[in-house]
Amino acid sequence: MKRIARSTLQTAVNLVFFAVLGTAVLASTYFMTHDAIVKSEEGEKLKLINQIVPTALFDNDIIRDTLTIPASELLGTEGNTVAYRARLKGEPSAVVLESIAPDGYSGKIWLILAVRANGELAGVRVVNHRETPGLGDYIELPKSPWIKGFDGKSREEYKDADWKVKKDGGKFDYMAGATITPRAVVKAVNKTLIYFEQNRVKLFAVNEPKKEETK
Amino acid sequence: MNLKEITHNGVWKQNPGIVQLLGMCPLLAVSSTVVNGVSLGLATAVVMALSGACIAPIRSYVPNEIRIPVFILIIAVLVTVVQYLMNAYMYGLFVVLGIFIPLIVTNCIVLARVEAFASKNSALPSALDGFAMGLGLTAVLGVLGAMRELVGKGTLFSGIDLALGDAAKDLVLHVIPNYKGFLIAILPPGAFIGLGLIIAGKNWLNLRAEQKRKSTAPATPLTSPEAVQG
């Protein structure tokens, strides 16, 4: 009996030893790589943001000028998302919003949009999607310039009825054989612009509320 | 077993991808392009070499009853270290390989080699065995990736800039210009079909080598052609 207890204890000590050793190795690697990871993640984000917000449009530290946005039906989000604010000489110039089109052909389509302070779209990109490769994936920029069709569009120029693909009587192109995908994206972009209209002041607010009617 | 034999075993004779058929999950999922396949293959090879090297020296201190949890713990630590390093220094590739890096832990080929080889041999052969097995897997992933990419997209080495930086962008080969693409090769069924072809190819090579050996060896009486026909 005593021998069994002893060998059990030994085994346990052995396992604990390896667990502690493993944790130590992991912790030190984490601390060694942490800065580089944060840097590359921020670099990647900035690259994406730069694609849709021209560098000439901001001089602030856009990665850190953020606002947490609670889940919103208009944005299609179910949790908090982060908005990045672009400012030029302190004046708001654009905001980067995340949005989800819930009704793609194979589920959700994740979008990132930049809206200028005047309500015009600076750019839209698809961040993630599961649309059929070779068919619905022309919403991705590397595959096709389709997504650039949103650049410069606004709800001032296009009314609600125009925010549809041409097949449905709207103003947006689509490719034959894959209408569900662009339909979902166009709808989500329009809804994001509505969200922007409703929350414009809040979106650009600095720590102390500041007036910014730039009409 | 000498070192040459270990290498031959890992890369060809006991190739994990097409002979042992272990590690199918990454094999089928990430082999849609050469770059993806080779990158994950190399990451696996590094993990296997390190786990062989780490586990062989401590094998006598680990009680038999808890060897599996300890091995898995060590493999998981090594995989996480590799994951951190890739996240920090090869971010583009890290995003592409994503979930498959942590899944190296569950790739049964890693534990299989540790259990079958490293727990019975010293550090150097164990590291070599792991690395050779990993290279064998990498070779299969590379060939399968090349087949799928060529048939599916008409290119080779697309996405190489993710692994080697933006300067490597020109290395992408557009083998078939204006190719419309052949979707099934990129989708999972393409991986199964391609793997089947590779296995068939290896069997054919083996068979041919065997026949060659037989024909050069002193003739053993074979059944005459008439007898077979009759």
Coordinates of N, CA, C and O in Angstrom, one line a residue, chain B residues 35-209:
Chain B
V35 N 3.0 26.6 -51.8 CA 3.6 27.4 -50.7 C 2.9 27.0 -49.4 O 3.6 26.7 -48.4
N36 N 1.6 26.9 -49.4 CA 0.9 26.5 -48.2 C 1.3 25.1 -47.7 O 1.6 24.9 -46.5
G37 N 1.4 24.2 -48.7 CA 1.7 22.8 -48.3 C 3.1 22.7 -47.8 O 3.3 22.1 -46.7
V38 N 4.1 23.3 -48.5 CA 5.5 23.2 -48.0 C 5.7 23.9 -46.7 O 6.4 23.4 -45.8
S39 N 5.0 25.0 -46.5 CA 5.2 25.8 -45.3 C 4.7 25.0 -44.1 O 5.4 24.9 -43.1
L40 N 3.5 24.4 -44.2 CA 3.0 23.6 -43.1 C 3.8 22.4 -42.9 O 4.1 22.0 -41.8
G41 N 4.3 21.8 -44.0 CA 5.1 20.6 -43.9 C 6.4 20.9 -43.2 O 6.8 20.2 -42.3
L42 N 7.0 22.0 -43.5 CA 8.3 22.4 -42.8 C 8.1 22.7 -41.3 O 8.8 22.3 -40.5
A43 N 7.0 23.4 -41.0 CA 6.6 23.7 -39.6 C 6.5 22.3 -38.9 O 7.0 22.2 -37.8
T44 N 5.8 21.4 -39.5 CA 5.6 20.1 -38.9 C 7.0 19.4 -38.7 O 7.3 18.8 -37.7
A45 N 7.9 19.5 -39.7 CA 9.2 18.8 -39.7 C 10.0 19.4 -38.5 O 10.6 18.7 -37.8
V46 N 9.9 20.7 -38.4 CA 10.7 21.4 -37.3 C 10.1 20.9 -35.9 O 10.9 20.5 -35.0
V47 N 8.8 20.8 -35.8 CA 8.2 20.4 -34.5 C 8.6 18.9 -34.3 O 9.0 18.6 -33.2
M48 N 8.6 18.1 -35.3 CA 8.9 16.7 -35.1 C 10.4 16.5 -34.7 O 10.7 15.7 -33.9
A49 N 11.3 17.3 -35.4 CA 12.7 17.2 -35.0 C 12.9 17.6 -33.6 O 13.6 16.9 -32.8
L50 N 12.3 18.7 -33.2 CA 12.5 19.2 -31.9 C 11.9 18.3 -30.8 O 12.5 18.0 -29.8
S51 N 10.7 17.7 -31.2 CA 10.1 16.8 -30.2 C 11.0 15.6 -30.0 O 11.1 15.0 -28.9
G52 N 11.5 15.1 -31.1 CA 12.4 13.9 -31.0 C 13.6 14.2 -30.2 O 14.0 13.5 -29.3
A53 N 14.2 15.4 -30.4 CA 15.4 15.8 -29.7 C 15.1 16.0 -28.2 O 16.0 15.8 -27.4
C54 N 13.9 16.5 -27.9 CA 13.6 16.8 -26.5 C 13.2 15.6 -25.7 O 13.5 15.5 -24.5
I55 N 12.5 14.7 -26.4 CA 11.9 13.6 -25.7 C 12.9 12.4 -25.5 O 12.9 11.8 -24.5
A56 N 13.8 12.2 -26.5 CA 14.7 11.1 -26.4 C 15.6 11.2 -25.1 O 15.7 10.2 -24.4
P57 N 16.2 12.4 -24.8 CA 17.1 12.4 -23.6 C 16.3 12.2 -22.3 O 16.9 11.7 -21.3
I58 N 15.0 12.5 -22.2 CA 14.3 12.4 -21.0 C 13.5 11.1 -20.9 O 12.8 10.9 -19.9
R59 N 13.6 10.2 -21.9 CA 12.7 9.1 -22.0 C 12.9 8.2 -20.7 O 11.9 7.6 -20.3
S60 N 14.1 8.1 -20.2 CA 14.2 7.2 -19.0 C 13.7 7.8 -17.7 O 13.5 7.1 -16.7
Y61 N 13.4 9.1 -17.7 CA 12.9 9.7 -16.5 C 11.4 9.8 -16.4 O 10.8 10.1 -15.4
V62 N 10.8 9.5 -17.6 CA 9.3 9.6 -17.6 C 8.7 8.2 -17.3 O 9.0 7.2 -18.1
P63 N 8.0 8.1 -16.2 CA 7.3 6.8 -15.9 C 6.4 6.4 -17.1 O 5.8 7.2 -17.7
N64 N 6.4 5.1 -17.3 CA 5.7 4.5 -18.5 C 4.2 5.0 -18.5 O 3.6 5.3 -19.5
E65 N 3.6 5.0 -17.3 CA 2.1 5.3 -17.2 C 1.8 6.7 -17.7 O 0.7 6.9 -18.2
I66 N 2.7 7.6 -17.5 CA 2.3 9.0 -17.9 C 3.1 9.5 -19.1 O 3.2 10.7 -19.4
R67 N 3.7 8.5 -19.9 CA 4.5 9.0 -21.0 C 3.7 9.7 -22.0 O 4.1 10.8 -22.5
I68 N 2.4 9.3 -22.3 CA 1.7 9.9 -23.4 C 1.3 11.4 -23.0 O 1.6 12.3 -23.8
P69 N 0.8 11.6 -21.7 CA 0.5 13.0 -21.4 C 1.8 13.9 -21.4 O 1.7 15.0 -21.9
V70 N 2.9 13.3 -21.0 CA 4.1 14.1 -21.0 C 4.6 14.4 -22.4 O 4.9 15.6 -22.7
F71 N 4.5 13.4 -23.3 CA 4.9 13.6 -24.7 C 4.0 14.7 -25.3 O 4.5 15.6 -26.0
I72 N 2.7 14.6 -25.1 CA 1.8 15.5 -25.7 C 2.0 16.9 -25.2 O 2.0 17.9 -25.9
L73 N 2.3 17.0 -23.9 CA 2.6 18.3 -23.3 C 3.8 18.9 -23.9 O 3.8 20.1 -24.3
I74 N 4.9 18.1 -24.1 CA 6.1 18.7 -24.8 C 5.8 19.1 -26.2 O 6.2 20.2 -26.7
I75 N 5.1 18.2 -26.9 CA 4.8 18.6 -28.3 C 4.0 19.8 -28.4 O 4.2 20.7 -29.2
A76 N 3.0 20.0 -27.5 CA 2.1 21.2 -27.5 C 2.9 22.4 -27.2 O 2.7 23.4 -27.8
V77 N 3.9 22.3 -26.3 CA 4.7 23.5 -26.0 C 5.5 23.8 -27.2 O 5.6 25.0 -27.6
L78 N 6.1 22.8 -27.9 CA 7.0 23.1 -29.0 C 6.1 23.8 -30.2 O 6.5 24.7 -30.8
V79 N 4.9 23.2 -30.4 CA 4.0 23.8 -31.4 C 3.7 25.2 -31.1 O 3.7 26.1 -32.0
T80 N 3.4 25.5 -29.8 CA 3.0 26.8 -29.5 C 4.2 27.8 -29.7 O 4.0 28.9 -30.1
V81 N 5.4 27.3 -29.4 CA 6.6 28.2 -29.6 C 6.7 28.5 -31.1 O 6.9 29.6 -31.5
V82 N 6.6 27.4 -31.9 CA 6.6 27.7 -33.4 C 5.6 28.6 -33.8 O 5.8 29.5 -34.6
Q83 N 4.4 28.5 -33.2 CA 3.3 29.4 -33.6 C 3.6 30.8 -33.2 O 3.3 31.7 -34.0
Y84 N 4.1 31.0 -32.0 CA 4.5 32.4 -31.6 C 5.5 33.0 -32.6 O 5.4 34.1 -33.0
L85 N 6.5 32.2 -32.9 CA 7.6 32.7 -33.8 C 7.0 33.0 -35.2 O 7.4 34.1 -35.8
M86 N 6.1 32.2 -35.7 CA 5.5 32.5 -37.0 C 4.7 33.7 -36.9 O 4.7 34.6 -37.8
N87 N 3.9 33.8 -35.9 CA 3.0 35.0 -35.7 C 3.9 36.3 -35.7 O 3.5 37.3 -36.2
A88 N 5.0 36.2 -35.0 CA 5.9 37.4 -34.9 C 6.6 37.7 -36.2 O 6.7 38.9 -36.6
Y89 N 7.1 36.7 -36.9 CA 8.1 37.0 -37.9 C 7.6 36.6 -39.3 O 8.2 36.9 -40.3
M90 N 6.5 35.8 -39.4 CA 6.0 35.5 -40.7 C 4.5 35.6 -40.7 O 3.7 34.7 -40.8
Y91 N 4.0 36.9 -40.5 CA 2.6 37.1 -40.2 C 1.7 36.7 -41.3 O 0.7 36.0 -41.1
G92 N 2.1 37.0 -42.5 CA 1.2 36.7 -43.7 C 0.9 35.2 -43.8 O -0.2 34.7 -43.9
L93 N 2.0 34.4 -43.6 CA 1.9 33.0 -43.7 C 1.1 32.4 -42.5 O 0.3 31.5 -42.6
F94 N 1.3 33.1 -41.3 CA 0.6 32.7 -40.1 C -0.9 32.8 -40.3 O -1.7 31.9 -39.9
V95 N -1.3 33.9 -41.0 CA -2.8 34.1 -41.2 C -3.3 33.0 -42.2 O -4.4 32.5 -42.0
V96 N -2.5 32.7 -43.2 CA -3.0 31.7 -44.2 C -3.1 30.3 -43.5 O -4.1 29.6 -43.7
L97 N -2.0 29.9 -42.8 CA -2.0 28.5 -42.2 C -3.0 28.5 -41.0 O -3.5 27.4 -40.7
G98 N -3.1 29.6 -40.3 CA -4.1 29.8 -39.2 C -4.2 28.6 -38.3 O -3.3 28.2 -37.7
I99 N -5.4 28.0 -38.3 CA -5.8 27.0 -37.4 C -4.9 25.8 -37.5 O -4.8 25.0 -36.6
F100 N -4.3 25.6 -38.7 CA -3.5 24.3 -38.9 C -2.2 24.3 -38.1 O -1.7 23.2 -37.9
I101 N -1.7 25.4 -37.7 CA -0.5 25.4 -36.9 C -0.8 24.7 -35.5 O -0.1 23.7 -35.2
P102 N -1.7 25.3 -34.7 CA -2.0 24.6 -33.5 C -2.4 23.1 -33.7 O -2.1 22.3 -32.8
L103 N -3.0 22.8 -34.8 CA -3.4 21.4 -35.1 C -2.3 20.5 -35.3 O -2.5 19.3 -35.4
I104 N -1.1 21.0 -35.5 CA 0.1 20.1 -35.6 C 0.1 19.2 -34.4 O 0.5 18.0 -34.4
V105 N -0.3 19.7 -33.2 CA -0.3 18.9 -32.0 C -1.1 17.6 -32.2 O -0.7 16.6 -31.7
T106 N -2.2 17.8 -32.8 CA -3.1 16.6 -32.9 C -2.7 15.8 -34.1 O -3.4 14.7 -34.3
N107 N -1.8 16.2 -34.9 CA -1.3 15.4 -36.1 C -0.7 14.1 -35.5 O 0.3 14.2 -34.9
C108 N -1.3 13.0 -35.8 CA -0.9 11.8 -35.1 C 0.5 11.4 -35.5 O 1.1 10.6 -34.8
I109 N 1.0 11.9 -36.6 CA 2.3 11.4 -37.0 C 3.4 11.9 -36.0 O 4.4 11.2 -35.8
V110 N 3.1 13.1 -35.4 CA 4.1 13.6 -34.4 C 4.2 12.6 -33.2 O 5.3 12.2 -32.9
L111 N 3.1 12.4 -32.6 CA 3.1 11.5 -31.5 C 3.5 10.1 -31.9 O 4.2 9.4 -31.1
A112 N 3.1 9.6 -33.1 CA 3.5 8.3 -33.5 C 5.0 8.1 -33.6 O 5.5 7.1 -33.1
R113 N 5.7 9.1 -34.1 CA 7.2 9.0 -34.2 C 7.8 9.0 -32.9 O 8.8 8.4 -32.6
V114 N 7.3 9.9 -32.0 CA 7.9 10.1 -30.7 C 7.7 8.7 -29.9 O 8.6 8.2 -29.3
E115 N 6.5 8.2 -30.0 CA 6.2 6.9 -29.3 C 7.0 5.7 -29.9 O 7.5 4.9 -29.2
A116 N 7.1 5.7 -31.3 CA 7.7 4.5 -31.9 C 9.2 4.7 -32.0 O 9.9 3.7 -32.0
F117 N 9.7 5.9 -32.0 CA 11.1 6.0 -32.2 C 11.9 6.7 -31.1 O 12.8 6.1 -30.5
A118 N 11.4 8.0 -30.8 CA 12.2 8.7 -29.8 C 12.2 8.1 -28.4 O 13.1 8.3 -27.6
S119 N 11.1 7.4 -28.1 CA 11.1 6.8 -26.7 C 12.0 5.6 -26.6 O 12.0 5.0 -25.6
K120 N 12.6 5.2 -27.7 CA 13.5 4.0 -27.7 C 14.9 4.3 -28.1 O 15.8 3.5 -28.1
N121 N 15.2 5.5 -28.6 CA 16.5 5.9 -29.2 C 17.1 7.1 -28.6 O 16.4 7.9 -27.9
S122 N 18.3 7.4 -28.9 CA 19.0 8.6 -28.3 C 18.6 9.8 -29.2 O 17.9 9.7 -30.2
A123 N 19.1 11.0 -28.7 CA 18.6 12.2 -29.2 C 18.8 12.5 -30.7 O 17.9 12.8 -31.4
L124 N 20.1 12.2 -31.1 CA 20.4 12.6 -32.5 C 19.6 11.8 -33.5 O 19.0 12.4 -34.4
P125 N 19.6 10.4 -33.4 CA 18.8 9.7 -34.4 C 17.3 10.1 -34.3 O 16.6 10.1 -35.3
S126 N 16.8 10.4 -33.1 CA 15.4 10.7 -32.9 C 15.1 12.0 -33.6 O 14.1 12.2 -34.3
A127 N 16.0 13.0 -33.4 CA 15.8 14.3 -34.1 C 15.8 14.1 -35.6 O 14.9 14.6 -36.4
L128 N 16.7 13.3 -36.1 CA 16.8 13.0 -37.5 C 15.6 12.3 -38.0 O 15.0 12.6 -39.1
D129 N 15.1 11.3 -37.2 CA 13.9 10.6 -37.6 C 12.7 11.5 -37.8 O 12.0 11.5 -38.8
G130 N 12.5 12.4 -36.8 CA 11.4 13.3 -36.8 C 11.5 14.2 -38.0 O 10.6 14.4 -38.8
F131 N 12.7 14.7 -38.3 CA 12.9 15.6 -39.4 C 12.7 14.9 -40.7 O 12.1 15.5 -41.6
A132 N 13.3 13.7 -40.8 CA 13.1 13.0 -42.1 C 11.6 12.7 -42.4 O 11.1 12.9 -43.5
M133 N 10.9 12.3 -41.3 CA 9.5 12.0 -41.5 C 8.8 13.3 -41.9 O 7.9 13.3 -42.8
G134 N 9.2 14.4 -41.2 CA 8.6 15.7 -41.6 C 8.9 16.1 -43.0 O 8.0 16.6 -43.7
L135 N 10.1 15.8 -43.5 CA 10.5 16.1 -44.8 C 9.6 15.3 -45.8 O 9.2 15.8 -46.9
G136 N 9.5 14.0 -45.4 CA 8.6 13.1 -46.3 C 7.2 13.7 -46.4 O 6.7 13.8 -47.5
L137 N 6.7 14.2 -45.3 CA 5.4 14.8 -45.4 C 5.4 16.1 -46.2 O 4.5 16.3 -47.0
T138 N 6.5 16.8 -46.0 CA 6.6 18.1 -46.8 C 6.6 17.8 -48.3 O 6.0 18.5 -49.1
A139 N 7.4 16.8 -48.7 CA 7.5 16.4 -50.1 C 6.1 16.1 -50.7 O 5.7 16.6 -51.7
V140 N 5.3 15.3 -49.9 CA 4.0 14.9 -50.4 C 3.1 16.2 -50.5 O 2.4 16.4 -51.5
L141 N 3.2 17.0 -49.4 CA 2.4 18.2 -49.4 C 2.8 19.1 -50.6 O 1.9 19.7 -51.3
G142 N 4.1 19.2 -50.9 CA 4.5 20.0 -52.0 C 4.0 19.5 -53.3 O 3.5 20.3 -54.1
V143 N 4.2 18.2 -53.5 CA 3.8 17.6 -54.8 C 2.3 17.8 -55.0 O 1.8 18.2 -56.0
L144 N 1.5 17.4 -53.9 CA 0.1 17.5 -54.0 C -0.3 19.0 -54.2 O -1.2 19.3 -55.0
G145 N 0.3 19.9 -53.5 CA 0.0 21.3 -53.7 C 0.3 21.8 -55.1 O -0.5 22.5 -55.7
A146 N 1.4 21.3 -55.7 CA 1.7 21.7 -57.1 C 0.7 21.2 -58.0 O 0.2 21.9 -58.9
M147 N 0.3 19.9 -57.8 CA -0.8 19.3 -58.7 C -2.0 20.1 -58.6 O -2.6 20.5 -59.6
R148 N -2.5 20.4 -57.4 CA -3.8 21.1 -57.2 C -3.7 22.5 -57.7 O -4.7 23.0 -58.4
E149 N -2.6 23.2 -57.5 CA -2.5 24.6 -57.9 C -2.5 24.7 -59.4 O -3.1 25.5 -60.0
L150 N -1.7 23.8 -60.0 CA -1.5 23.8 -61.5 C -2.9 23.5 -62.2 O -3.3 24.3 -63.1
V151 N -3.5 22.5 -61.7 CA -4.8 22.1 -62.3 C -5.9 23.1 -62.0 O -6.7 23.5 -62.8
G152 N -5.9 23.6 -60.7 CA -7.0 24.4 -60.3 C -6.8 25.9 -60.6 O -7.8 26.5 -60.9
K153 N -5.6 26.4 -60.6 CA -5.4 27.8 -60.9 C -4.5 28.1 -62.0 O -4.4 29.3 -62.5
G154 N -3.8 27.1 -62.5 CA -2.8 27.4 -63.6 C -1.6 28.1 -63.2 O -0.8 28.6 -64.0
T155 N -1.3 28.2 -61.9 CA -0.1 28.8 -61.4 C 0.8 27.9 -60.5 O 0.3 26.8 -60.2
L156 N 2.0 28.3 -60.2 CA 2.8 27.6 -59.3 C 3.4 28.7 -58.3 O 3.7 29.8 -58.8
F157 N 3.5 28.3 -57.1 CA 4.1 29.2 -56.1 C 3.3 30.5 -55.8 O 3.9 31.5 -55.4
S158 N 2.0 30.5 -56.0 CA 1.3 31.7 -55.7 C 1.3 31.8 -54.2 O 1.2 30.9 -53.4
G159 N 1.4 33.1 -53.8 CA 1.4 33.4 -52.3 C 2.8 33.2 -51.7 O 2.9 33.2 -50.5
I160 N 3.8 33.1 -52.6 CA 5.2 32.9 -52.0 C 5.6 34.2 -51.3 O 6.5 34.1 -50.4
D161 N 5.0 35.3 -51.6 CA 5.4 36.6 -51.0 C 5.0 36.5 -49.5 O 5.6 37.2 -48.7
L162 N 4.0 35.7 -49.1 CA 3.6 35.5 -47.7 C 4.8 34.9 -46.9 O 5.0 35.2 -45.8
A163 N 5.5 34.0 -47.6 CA 6.6 33.3 -46.9 C 7.9 34.0 -46.9 O 8.6 34.0 -46.0
L164 N 8.2 34.6 -48.1 CA 9.5 35.2 -48.3 C 9.5 36.7 -48.4 O 10.6 37.3 -48.7
G165 N 8.4 37.3 -48.2 CA 8.4 38.8 -48.2 C 8.0 39.3 -49.6 O 8.0 38.5 -50.6
D166 N 7.7 40.6 -49.7 CA 7.1 41.1 -50.9 C 8.1 41.0 -52.1 O 7.6 40.9 -53.3
A167 N 9.4 40.9 -51.9 CA 10.3 40.9 -52.9 C 10.2 39.6 -53.8 O 10.6 39.6 -54.9
A168 N 9.6 38.6 -53.2 CA 9.5 37.3 -53.9 C 8.3 37.2 -54.8 O 8.0 36.2 -55.4
K169 N 7.5 38.3 -54.9 CA 6.3 38.3 -55.6 C 6.5 37.8 -57.1 O 5.6 37.2 -57.7
D170 N 7.6 38.1 -57.7 CA 7.9 37.8 -59.1 C 8.1 36.3 -59.3 O 8.2 35.9 -60.4
L171 N 8.3 35.6 -58.2 CA 8.6 34.2 -58.4 C 7.3 33.3 -58.7 O 7.5 32.2 -59.1
V172 N 6.2 34.0 -58.6 CA 5.0 33.2 -59.0 C 5.0 32.9 -60.5 O 5.1 33.8 -61.3
L173 N 4.8 31.6 -60.8 CA 4.8 31.2 -62.2 C 3.3 31.1 -62.7 O 2.5 30.3 -62.1
H174 N 3.0 31.9 -63.7 CA 1.7 31.7 -64.4 C 1.9 30.7 -65.5 O 2.2 31.1 -66.6
V175 N 1.8 29.4 -65.2 CA 2.2 28.4 -66.1 C 1.2 28.4 -67.3 O 1.6 28.3 -68.5
I176 N 0.0 28.5 -67.0 CA -1.0 28.5 -68.1 C -1.7 29.9 -68.1 O -2.4 30.2 -67.2
P177 N -1.3 30.8 -69.1 CA -1.9 32.1 -69.0 C -3.4 32.1 -69.3 O -3.9 31.3 -70.0
N178 N -4.1 33.1 -68.7 CA -5.5 33.2 -68.9 C -6.3 32.0 -68.6 O -7.3 31.6 -69.3
Y179 N -5.9 31.2 -67.6 CA -6.5 30.0 -67.2 C -7.8 30.3 -66.4 O -7.8 31.1 -65.6
K180 N -8.9 29.6 -66.8 CA -10.1 29.9 -66.1 C -10.3 29.2 -64.8 O -11.2 29.6 -64.0
G181 N -9.4 28.3 -64.5 CA -9.5 27.6 -63.2 C -10.3 26.3 -63.3 O -11.2 26.2 -64.2
F182 N -10.0 25.4 -62.5 CA -10.7 24.1 -62.4 C -11.0 23.8 -61.0 O -10.2 23.4 -60.2
L183 N -12.2 24.2 -60.6 CA -12.5 24.4 -59.2 C -12.3 23.1 -58.3 O -11.8 23.2 -57.2
I184 N -12.6 22.0 -58.9 CA -12.6 20.7 -58.0 C -11.2 20.5 -57.5 O -11.0 19.9 -56.4
A185 N -10.2 20.9 -58.2 CA -8.8 20.6 -57.7 C -8.5 21.4 -56.5 O -7.8 21.0 -55.6
I186 N -9.1 22.6 -56.4 CA -8.9 23.5 -55.2 C -9.7 23.0 -54.0 O -9.3 23.1 -52.8
L187 N -10.9 22.5 -54.3 CA -11.8 22.1 -53.2 C -11.3 20.7 -52.6 O -10.5 20.0 -53.3
P188 N -11.8 20.3 -51.4 CA -11.3 19.1 -50.8 C -11.2 17.8 -51.7 O -10.3 17.1 -51.6
P189 N -12.2 17.6 -52.5 CA -12.1 16.4 -53.4 C -10.9 16.3 -54.2 O -10.3 15.2 -54.4
G190 N -10.4 17.5 -54.6 CA -9.1 17.5 -55.4 C -8.0 16.9 -54.6 O -7.1 16.3 -55.2
A191 N -8.0 17.2 -53.3 CA -6.9 16.6 -52.5 C -7.0 15.1 -52.4 O -5.9 14.4 -52.5
F192 N -8.2 14.6 -52.3 CA -8.3 13.1 -52.2 C -7.9 12.5 -53.5 O -7.1 11.5 -53.6
I193 N -8.3 13.1 -54.6 CA -8.0 12.5 -56.0 C -6.5 12.6 -56.2 O -5.8 11.6 -56.6
G194 N -5.9 13.8 -55.9 CA -4.5 14.0 -56.1 C -3.7 13.0 -55.2 O -2.7 12.4 -55.7
L195 N -4.1 12.8 -53.9 CA -3.4 11.9 -53.1 C -3.4 10.5 -53.6 O -2.4 9.8 -53.6
G196 N -4.6 10.1 -54.1 CA -4.7 8.8 -54.7 C -3.8 8.6 -55.8 O -3.1 7.5 -55.9
L197 N -3.6 9.6 -56.7 CA -2.7 9.5 -57.8 C -1.3 9.4 -57.4 O -0.5 8.6 -57.9
I198 N -0.9 10.1 -56.3 CA 0.5 10.1 -55.8 C 0.8 8.7 -55.3 O 1.8 8.1 -55.5
I199 N -0.2 8.1 -54.5 CA 0.0 6.8 -53.9 C 0.2 5.8 -55.0 O 1.1 4.9 -55.0
A200 N -0.7 5.9 -56.0 CA -0.6 5.0 -57.2 C 0.8 5.1 -57.8 O 1.4 4.1 -58.2
G201 N 1.2 6.3 -58.0 CA 2.5 6.6 -58.6 C 3.6 5.9 -57.8 O 4.5 5.3 -58.4
K202 N 3.6 6.0 -56.5 CA 4.6 5.5 -55.7 C 4.6 3.9 -55.8 O 5.7 3.3 -55.9
N203 N 3.4 3.4 -55.7 CA 3.3 1.9 -55.8 C 3.9 1.4 -57.2 O 4.5 0.4 -57.2
W204 N 3.6 2.2 -58.2 CA 4.1 1.8 -59.5 C 5.6 1.8 -59.5 O 6.2 0.9 -60.0
L205 N 6.2 2.9 -58.9 CA 7.7 3.0 -58.9 C 8.2 1.8 -58.1 O 9.2 1.2 -58.5
N206 N 7.6 1.5 -57.0 CA 8.0 0.3 -56.2 C 8.0 -1.0 -56.9 O 8.9 -1.8 -56.9
L207 N 6.9 -1.1 -57.6 CA 6.7 -2.4 -58.4 C 7.8 -2.5 -59.5 O 8.3 -3.6 -59.7
R208 N 8.0 -1.4 -60.1 CA 9.0 -1.4 -61.2 C 10.4 -1.7 -60.7 O 11.1 -2.5 -61.2
A209 N 10.7 -1.1 -59.5 CA 12.0 -1.4 -58.9 C 12.1 -2.9 -58.5 O 13.2 -3.5 -58.7

